[in-house]
Amino acid sequence: MKSRFRSRRYRQYVASLGCVICGAEAHAAHVRIGHYAMGLKPSDDRVVPLCPYHHTDGPDAQHKSNERDWWQRQGIDPLKLAQLIRETNGDYESGWFVVREAKRLAGAVASSE
């Protein structure tokens, strides 16, 4: 069984990029889509930045919805986003660009519907 990656420093880096939905101060939100170890948080390489409102607190927060449907409504592939963030190797400018580009593309998709 593959060991799970855990890094507080990496989660802090992801959170520093700002919410992918609204740009506000963020948490590192674990993406559970395709994660089969029930009861265990996914590896930290599967985190994306979400503010408390979009992550846990708002009426339509990620944790209060079917996660796959929630991300589909946002127009974002969270696993691809997590992968692109990982590929920035902790470079803030690159990570910030990846998150803003995901948000921009999601907005373009939403406005065309």
Tab-separated table of C-alpha atoms in Angstrom:
chain	number	residue	atom	x	y	z
A	1	MET	CA	0.000	0.000	0.000
A	2	LYS	CA	1.352	3.410	-0.976
A	3	SER	CA	2.080	5.653	1.991
A	4	ARG	CA	0.208	8.926	2.153
A	5	PHE	CA	2.080	12.200	1.758
A	6	ARG	CA	1.681	14.462	4.797
A	7	SER	CA	3.195	17.934	4.983
A	8	ARG	CA	1.910	20.856	7.019
A	9	ARG	CA	4.277	23.097	5.089
A	10	TYR	CA	2.779	22.003	1.765
A	11	ARG	CA	-0.782	22.517	3.061
A	12	GLN	CA	0.210	26.011	4.201
A	13	TYR	CA	1.622	26.714	0.740
A	14	VAL	CA	-1.616	25.597	-0.956
A	15	ALA	CA	-3.727	27.641	1.478
A	16	SER	CA	-1.562	30.719	0.794
A	17	LEU	CA	-2.709	30.702	-2.836
A	18	GLY	CA	-6.230	31.898	-1.930
A	19	CYS	CA	-9.607	30.279	-2.561
A	20	VAL	CA	-9.956	28.935	-6.092
A	21	ILE	CA	-13.612	30.039	-6.087
A	22	CYS	CA	-13.492	33.574	-4.638
A	23	GLY	CA	-9.827	34.395	-3.906
A	24	ALA	CA	-10.356	34.814	-0.147
A	25	GLU	CA	-8.014	33.494	2.552
A	26	ALA	CA	-8.093	29.714	2.212
A	27	HIS	CA	-7.719	26.308	3.836
A	28	ALA	CA	-6.026	23.381	2.121
A	29	ALA	CA	-9.098	21.300	1.247
A	30	HIS	CA	-8.591	17.579	0.638
A	31	VAL	CA	-10.195	16.202	-2.519
A	32	ARG	CA	-11.894	12.908	-1.778
A	33	ILE	CA	-13.076	12.098	-5.306
A	34	GLY	CA	-11.640	8.704	-6.255
A	35	HIS	CA	-10.247	8.196	-2.730
A	36	TYR	CA	-11.139	4.738	-1.466
A	37	ALA	CA	-9.696	4.613	2.067
A	38	MET	CA	-12.891	5.378	3.931
A	39	GLY	CA	-12.382	7.217	7.198
A	40	LEU	CA	-8.908	8.446	6.250
A	41	LYS	CA	-8.090	11.830	4.787
A	42	PRO	CA	-6.555	11.630	1.341
A	43	SER	CA	-2.883	12.346	0.910
A	44	ASP	CA	-1.813	15.988	1.127
A	45	ASP	CA	-0.918	15.896	-2.554
A	46	ARG	CA	-4.697	16.008	-3.144
A	47	VAL	CA	-5.374	19.440	-1.645
A	48	VAL	CA	-6.705	22.588	-3.256
A	49	PRO	CA	-7.303	26.033	-1.742
A	50	LEU	CA	-10.843	26.790	-0.553
A	51	CYS	CA	-11.955	29.507	1.861
A	52	PRO	CA	-13.963	28.464	4.930
A	53	TYR	CA	-17.214	29.553	3.236
A	54	HIS	CA	-16.685	27.340	0.173
A	55	HIS	CA	-14.961	24.529	2.082
A	56	THR	CA	-17.102	23.927	5.180
A	57	ASP	CA	-19.206	26.897	6.360
A	58	GLY	CA	-21.407	28.169	3.525
A	59	PRO	CA	-24.840	26.746	2.703
A	60	ASP	CA	-23.411	25.190	-0.478
A	61	ALA	CA	-19.966	24.288	0.893
A	62	GLN	CA	-17.898	21.418	-0.483
A	63	HIS	CA	-18.422	19.398	2.716
A	64	LYS	CA	-22.210	19.850	2.581
A	65	SER	CA	-22.649	18.496	-0.952
A	66	ASN	CA	-21.876	15.529	-3.115
A	67	GLU	CA	-18.269	16.449	-3.792
A	68	ARG	CA	-18.190	15.361	-7.444
A	69	ASP	CA	-21.360	17.332	-8.193
A	70	TRP	CA	-20.103	20.344	-6.228
A	71	TRP	CA	-16.881	20.573	-8.224
A	72	GLN	CA	-18.774	20.042	-11.475
A	73	ARG	CA	-21.028	23.012	-10.595
A	74	GLN	CA	-17.873	25.077	-10.031
A	75	GLY	CA	-16.526	24.076	-13.461
A	76	ILE	CA	-13.235	22.893	-11.927
A	77	ASP	CA	-11.488	19.520	-12.058
A	78	PRO	CA	-10.069	19.428	-8.509
A	79	LEU	CA	-7.744	16.485	-9.139
A	80	LYS	CA	-6.192	18.240	-12.134
A	81	LEU	CA	-5.923	21.447	-10.111
A	82	ALA	CA	-4.196	19.585	-7.250
A	83	GLN	CA	-1.778	18.042	-9.739
A	84	LEU	CA	-0.959	21.405	-11.344
A	85	ILE	CA	-0.374	22.966	-7.923
A	86	ARG	CA	1.979	20.093	-6.993
A	87	GLU	CA	3.908	20.677	-10.200
A	88	THR	CA	4.691	24.267	-9.134
A	89	ASN	CA	7.063	22.793	-6.510
A	90	GLY	CA	6.139	25.419	-3.934
A	91	ASP	CA	6.751	28.432	-6.185
A	92	TYR	CA	4.145	30.955	-5.003
A	93	GLU	CA	3.858	32.927	-8.263
A	94	SER	CA	3.374	29.782	-10.331
A	95	GLY	CA	0.867	28.378	-7.845
A	96	TRP	CA	-1.057	31.642	-7.702
A	97	PHE	CA	-1.228	31.675	-11.520
A	98	VAL	CA	-2.502	28.066	-11.624
A	99	VAL	CA	-5.273	28.843	-9.120
A	100	ARG	CA	-6.290	32.108	-10.835
A	101	GLU	CA	-6.328	30.403	-14.243
A	102	ALA	CA	-8.592	27.622	-12.897
A	103	LYS	CA	-10.923	30.284	-11.492
A	104	ARG	CA	-10.881	32.251	-14.770
A	105	LEU	CA	-11.630	29.166	-16.860
A	106	ALA	CA	-14.423	28.122	-14.505
A	107	GLY	CA	-15.946	31.601	-14.833
A	108	ALA	CA	-15.756	31.402	-18.619
A	109	VAL	CA	-17.542	28.049	-18.616
A	110	ALA	CA	-20.245	29.319	-16.230
A	111	SER	CA	-20.898	32.440	-18.307
A	112	SER	CA	-21.297	30.390	-21.507
A	113	GLU	CA	-23.988	28.147	-20.001
